[in-house]
Structures are given as structure tokens and as C-alpha cells.
Coordinates of C-alpha atoms and ligand atoms in Angstrom, one line a residue:
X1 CA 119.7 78.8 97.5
X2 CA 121.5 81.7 99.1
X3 CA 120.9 84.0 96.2
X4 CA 119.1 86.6 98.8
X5 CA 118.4 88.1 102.3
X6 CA 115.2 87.9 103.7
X7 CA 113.9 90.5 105.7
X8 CA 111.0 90.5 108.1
X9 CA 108.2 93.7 106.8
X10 CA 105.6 94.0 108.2
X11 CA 103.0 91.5 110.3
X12 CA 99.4 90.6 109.4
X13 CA 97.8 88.0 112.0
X14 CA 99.8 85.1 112.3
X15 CA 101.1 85.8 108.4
X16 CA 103.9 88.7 107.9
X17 CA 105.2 90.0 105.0
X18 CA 108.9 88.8 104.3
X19 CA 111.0 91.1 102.1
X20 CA 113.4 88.7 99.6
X21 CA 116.2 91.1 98.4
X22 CA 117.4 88.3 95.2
X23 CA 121.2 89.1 94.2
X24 CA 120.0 88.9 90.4
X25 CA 116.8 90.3 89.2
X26 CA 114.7 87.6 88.2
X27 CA 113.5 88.0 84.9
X28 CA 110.5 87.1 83.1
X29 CA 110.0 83.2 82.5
X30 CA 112.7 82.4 85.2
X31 CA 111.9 80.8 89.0
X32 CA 114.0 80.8 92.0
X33 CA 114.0 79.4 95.6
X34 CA 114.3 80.5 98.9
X35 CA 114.0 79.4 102.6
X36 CA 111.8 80.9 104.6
X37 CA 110.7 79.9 108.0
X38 CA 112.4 76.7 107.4
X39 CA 110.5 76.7 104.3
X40 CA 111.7 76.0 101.1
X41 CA 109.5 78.8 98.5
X42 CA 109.6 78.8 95.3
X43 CA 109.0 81.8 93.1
X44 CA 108.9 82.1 89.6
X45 CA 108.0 85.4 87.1
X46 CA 105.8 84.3 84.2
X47 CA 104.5 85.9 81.8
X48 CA 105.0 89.5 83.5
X49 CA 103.4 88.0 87.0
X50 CA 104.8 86.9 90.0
X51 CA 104.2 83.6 91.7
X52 CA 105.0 82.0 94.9
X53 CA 104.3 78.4 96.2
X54 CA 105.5 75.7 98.4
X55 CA 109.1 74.7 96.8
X56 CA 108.2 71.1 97.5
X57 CA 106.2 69.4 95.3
X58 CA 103.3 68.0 96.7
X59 CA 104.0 64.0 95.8
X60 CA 107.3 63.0 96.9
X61 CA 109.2 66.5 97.3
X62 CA 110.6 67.3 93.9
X63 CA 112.3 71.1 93.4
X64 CA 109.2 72.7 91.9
X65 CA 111.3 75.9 91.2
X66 CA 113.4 73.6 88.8
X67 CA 109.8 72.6 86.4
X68 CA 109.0 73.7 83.3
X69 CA 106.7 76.6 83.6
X70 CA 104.3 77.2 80.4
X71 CA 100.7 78.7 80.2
X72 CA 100.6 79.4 83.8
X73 CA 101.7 76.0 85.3
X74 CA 104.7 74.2 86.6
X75 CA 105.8 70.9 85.8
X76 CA 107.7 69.1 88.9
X77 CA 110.6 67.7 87.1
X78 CA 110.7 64.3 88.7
X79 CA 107.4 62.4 87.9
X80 CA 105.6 65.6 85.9
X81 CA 102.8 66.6 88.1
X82 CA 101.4 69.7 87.3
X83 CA 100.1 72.8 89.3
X84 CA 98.7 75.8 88.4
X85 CA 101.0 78.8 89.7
X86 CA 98.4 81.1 90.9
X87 CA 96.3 78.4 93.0
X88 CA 98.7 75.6 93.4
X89 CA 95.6 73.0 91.9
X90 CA 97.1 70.0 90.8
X91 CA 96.1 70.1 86.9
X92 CA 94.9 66.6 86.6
X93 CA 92.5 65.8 90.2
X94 CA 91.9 69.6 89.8
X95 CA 92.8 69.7 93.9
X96 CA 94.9 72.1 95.7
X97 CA 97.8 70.4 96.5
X98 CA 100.2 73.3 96.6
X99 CA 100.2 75.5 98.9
X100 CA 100.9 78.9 97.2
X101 CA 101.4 82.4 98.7
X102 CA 100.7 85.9 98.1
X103 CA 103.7 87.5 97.1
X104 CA 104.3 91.3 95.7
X105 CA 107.0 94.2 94.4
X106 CA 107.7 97.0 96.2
X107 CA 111.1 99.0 94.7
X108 CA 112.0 96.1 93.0
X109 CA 112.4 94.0 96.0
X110 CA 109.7 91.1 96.8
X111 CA 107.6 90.8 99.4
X112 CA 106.1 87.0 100.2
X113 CA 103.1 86.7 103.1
X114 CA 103.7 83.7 104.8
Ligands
FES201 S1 107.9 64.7 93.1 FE1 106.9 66.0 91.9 S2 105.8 64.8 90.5 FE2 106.8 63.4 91.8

């Protein structure tokens, strides 16, 4: 997990903007994570979009970066819960279990508001 730098932008509220500046690019159908506010984030580009969530999965903390990602959801890798990337509902109970988080590209660096 020490693939980047993370860089406080700008602040919003009690939310701020935190630049990630990834060593590698992350291309298209490929997820990292990173720590932020003691946080473990994981954030995957799918299908030309980027998504950010909680890097812990919702059940029993499984590295949600490390799921399968298809037709705009993740599969935790340990017992195969699902969430959707965009709104962190868990696919089955249709709740929102994950917490997920707006996250952007500015100059080809990303931007997370947490
Ligand atoms: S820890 Fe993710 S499904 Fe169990």
C-alpha cells in the first residue's frame, strides 16, 4: 500500500479533498488501495469511471480492492459479498453497507473527499 503520496487539497466542511499521486497509472479495470486518515480506501477504474469506497469490506474486513470487479460491482474475495461501486449497496439486501466516496481527476492525479 505505499504505491502513492497523499496530499491534503482543499477543505469542504468537515470533508477535504485529498490528492493521491499513484506511482503507476491505474488503468482501466484495475483497483488500488490507499490509507487515508487511518483509513484503508479502495479505488478501482472500471469501465472508463472512477470509484472509491471503504477498503474494508463490510462483513468481516476482507481487501475489497483485491475483488473481482464486473458490471459495476466488486466481489470481496473472502466470502463473495457484493457491492455496487458507485453506492456501496450490498447487491443481495440491496442496503448500503459500504461506505463509498466521491473521488475525481485533476492532471492525472486523483482527488478523494473524505
Ligand atoms: S469479508 Fe467480505 S464477504 Fe466476508
Amino acid at each position: 500500500m505505499d504505491n502513492y503520496d497523499v496530499q491534503r487539497e482543499q477543505a469542504e466542511g468537515s470533508r477535504e479533498w485529498i490528492q493521491i499521486n499513484l506511482r503507476e497509472s491505474l488503468e482501466d479495470g484495475k483497483a488500488t488501495e490507499v490509507m487515508i486518515k487511518e483509513r484503508v480506501i479502495a479505488v478501482f477504474r472500471h469501465e472508463g469511471g472512477l470509484f472509491a469506497m471503504d477498503g474494508m469490506c463490510a462483513h468481516q474486513g476482507g481487501p475489497i480492492s483485491e475483488g473481482q470487479v464486473e458490471h459495476g460491482c466488486v466481489t470481496c474475495p473472502w466470502h463473495g459479498w457484493q457491492y455496487e461501486l458507485d453506492t456501496g449497496i450490498q447487491t443481495i439486501n440491496r442496503q448500503p453497507l459500504q461506505e463509498t466516496f466521491q473521488i475525481r481527476e485533476s492532471d492525472g492525479k486523483l482527488e478523494i473527499l473524505i
